[in-house]
């Protein structure tokens, strides 16, 4: 709702066996290499320093892209937002491979337009019931989850020829699934369906959410370094 990415290689360190002075046999061999485990989330490189629990991760839309809520997975009718950001707090960051968890505390959508027949503008797009629990696996799977008491929900307020209308959408699975990519330092959501929970007929039945956020940064660290997934 917060370049994040695919499995990264762990840090490697070689430890050489030192022989006893004057006593090591000529056949003495180096000890086996040992690996320093990487955390699931690291900065400023793949396999870098572990992101600290409590750090805040933020990102805005990838340059040149929009966040969209279209009425079909292949169409272009609906709502388009030129600006969107998210902010998430890291709750756990275990050793890779594994699953890190976060709390999605804020997500905004602004500079939005509509081309839905009968509507004349977008007053607001609001994400309700925050925070949401978020998980990120070493395989780059990002999942945002709501609860029974606080489901994933978005409220869209539109101007129409008949006045202001309010459309409320929820996910049927109470979750959204995205993909993290180290190559583009991004988190992307593609055609994630939200079903109309309430609203008049001008609110289309299903809103397919697509957005790509990049670069993903640890804003709790000096210089806000990029975050990667391992």
PDB file of C-alpha atoms in Angstrom, residues 2-8 38-60 86-94 100-102 134-138 140 142 179-188 213-230:
ATOM      1  CA  UNK A   2       6.056   1.165   1.243  1.00  0.00           C
ATOM      2  CA  UNK A   3      15.292  -1.793  -5.627  1.00  0.00           C
ATOM      3  CA  UNK A   4      13.397  -4.300  -3.698  1.00  0.00           C
ATOM      4  CA  UNK A   5      13.797  -7.618  -5.509  1.00  0.00           C
ATOM      5  CA  UNK A   6      14.555 -11.211  -6.336  1.00  0.00           C
ATOM      6  CA  UNK A   7      16.825 -13.585  -4.442  1.00  0.00           C
ATOM      7  CA  UNK A   8      20.239 -11.982  -3.949  1.00  0.00           C
ATOM      8  CA  UNK A  38      22.495 -12.322   4.745  1.00  0.00           C
ATOM      9  CA  UNK A  39      19.202 -10.930   6.010  1.00  0.00           C
ATOM     10  CA  UNK A  40      16.113 -10.983   3.777  1.00  0.00           C
ATOM     11  CA  UNK A  41      16.197  -7.176   3.475  1.00  0.00           C
ATOM     12  CA  UNK A  42      19.554  -5.453   2.983  1.00  0.00           C
ATOM     13  CA  UNK A  43      20.997  -2.105   1.924  1.00  0.00           C
ATOM     14  CA  UNK A  44      22.678  -0.538  -0.077  1.00  0.00           C
ATOM     15  CA  UNK A  45      23.391  -3.692  -2.124  1.00  0.00           C
ATOM     16  CA  UNK A  46      22.217  -7.253  -2.522  1.00  0.00           C
ATOM     17  CA  UNK A  47      23.706  -9.165   0.410  1.00  0.00           C
ATOM     18  CA  UNK A  48      24.623  -5.898   2.119  1.00  0.00           C
ATOM     19  CA  UNK A  49      23.841  -4.627   5.612  1.00  0.00           C
ATOM     20  CA  UNK A  50      20.648  -5.903   7.225  1.00  0.00           C
ATOM     21  CA  UNK A  51      17.781  -3.418   7.383  1.00  0.00           C
ATOM     22  CA  UNK A  52      17.075  -2.773  11.068  1.00  0.00           C
ATOM     23  CA  UNK A  53      13.811  -3.691  12.735  1.00  0.00           C
ATOM     24  CA  UNK A  54      11.896  -0.460  13.209  1.00  0.00           C
ATOM     25  CA  UNK A  55      13.304   1.198  10.070  1.00  0.00           C
ATOM     26  CA  UNK A  56      10.871   2.921   7.729  1.00  0.00           C
ATOM     27  CA  UNK A  57      10.808   1.860   4.077  1.00  0.00           C
ATOM     28  CA  UNK A  58       9.267   4.224   1.543  1.00  0.00           C
ATOM     29  CA  UNK A  59       8.766   4.487  -2.207  1.00  0.00           C
ATOM     30  CA  UNK A  60       6.879   6.494  -4.811  1.00  0.00           C
ATOM     31  CA  UNK A  86       3.727   4.129   0.502  1.00  0.00           C
ATOM     32  CA  UNK A  87       5.446   3.891   3.868  1.00  0.00           C
ATOM     33  CA  UNK A  88       6.057   0.699   5.866  1.00  0.00           C
ATOM     34  CA  UNK A  89       7.777  -0.089   9.165  1.00  0.00           C
ATOM     35  CA  UNK A  90       9.997  -3.184   9.336  1.00  0.00           C
ATOM     36  CA  UNK A  91       8.784  -5.622  12.017  1.00  0.00           C
ATOM     37  CA  UNK A  92      11.081  -8.611  11.422  1.00  0.00           C
ATOM     38  CA  UNK A  93      14.059  -9.225   9.137  1.00  0.00           C
ATOM     39  CA  UNK A  94      15.353 -12.777   9.551  1.00  0.00           C
ATOM     40  CA  UNK A 100      10.518 -10.409   6.429  1.00  0.00           C
ATOM     41  CA  UNK A 101       7.434  -8.681   7.810  1.00  0.00           C
ATOM     42  CA  UNK A 102       6.385  -5.045   7.782  1.00  0.00           C
ATOM     43  CA  UNK A 134       2.967  -6.997   4.830  1.00  0.00           C
ATOM     44  CA  UNK A 135       5.349  -9.880   4.137  1.00  0.00           C
ATOM     45  CA  UNK A 136       8.310 -10.107   1.755  1.00  0.00           C
ATOM     46  CA  UNK A 137       9.860 -13.484   0.927  1.00  0.00           C
ATOM     47  CA  UNK A 138      13.340 -14.228  -0.347  1.00  0.00           C
ATOM     48  CA  UNK A 140      10.417 -11.688  -4.042  1.00  0.00           C
ATOM     49  CA  UNK A 142       5.126  -9.333  -1.508  1.00  0.00           C
ATOM     50  CA  UNK A 179       6.508  -8.761  -6.832  1.00  0.00           C
ATOM     51  CA  UNK A 180       9.803  -7.326  -5.626  1.00  0.00           C
ATOM     52  CA  UNK A 181      12.599  -6.908  -8.182  1.00  0.00           C
ATOM     53  CA  UNK A 182      16.242  -6.147  -7.453  1.00  0.00           C
ATOM     54  CA  UNK A 183      16.822  -5.325 -11.118  1.00  0.00           C
ATOM     55  CA  UNK A 184      14.556  -2.291 -10.933  1.00  0.00           C
ATOM     56  CA  UNK A 185      14.641  -1.783  -7.137  1.00  0.00           C
ATOM     57  CA  UNK A 186      10.853  -1.951  -7.218  1.00  0.00           C
ATOM     58  CA  UNK A 187       7.659  -3.433  -5.832  1.00  0.00           C
ATOM     59  CA  UNK A 188       4.981  -3.971  -8.471  1.00  0.00           C
ATOM     60  CA  UNK A 213       6.948   1.641  -6.840  1.00  0.00           C
ATOM     61  CA  UNK A 214      10.653   2.455  -7.294  1.00  0.00           C
ATOM     62  CA  UNK A 215      13.195   3.091  -5.897  1.00  0.00           C
ATOM     63  CA  UNK A 216      12.401   1.448  -2.562  1.00  0.00           C
ATOM     64  CA  UNK A 217      14.501   3.078   0.153  1.00  0.00           C
ATOM     65  CA  UNK A 218      15.318   2.797   3.853  1.00  0.00           C
ATOM     66  CA  UNK A 219      14.557   6.358   4.926  1.00  0.00           C
ATOM     67  CA  UNK A 220      15.721   5.677   8.490  1.00  0.00           C
ATOM     68  CA  UNK A 221      19.320   5.483   7.265  1.00  0.00           C
ATOM     69  CA  UNK A 222      21.479   8.433   6.243  1.00  0.00           C
ATOM     70  CA  UNK A 223      21.118   9.069   2.532  1.00  0.00           C
ATOM     71  CA  UNK A 224      18.031   6.785   2.269  1.00  0.00           C
ATOM     72  CA  UNK A 225      19.856   3.850   0.629  1.00  0.00           C
ATOM     73  CA  UNK A 226      18.089   1.425  -1.705  1.00  0.00           C
ATOM     74  CA  UNK A 227      16.658  -1.770  -0.199  1.00  0.00           C
ATOM     75  CA  UNK A 228      17.142  -5.219  -1.738  1.00  0.00           C
ATOM     76  CA  UNK A 229      15.683  -8.671  -1.143  1.00  0.00           C
ATOM     77  CA  UNK A 230      17.881 -11.726  -0.556  1.00  0.00           C
TER      78      UNK A 230
END
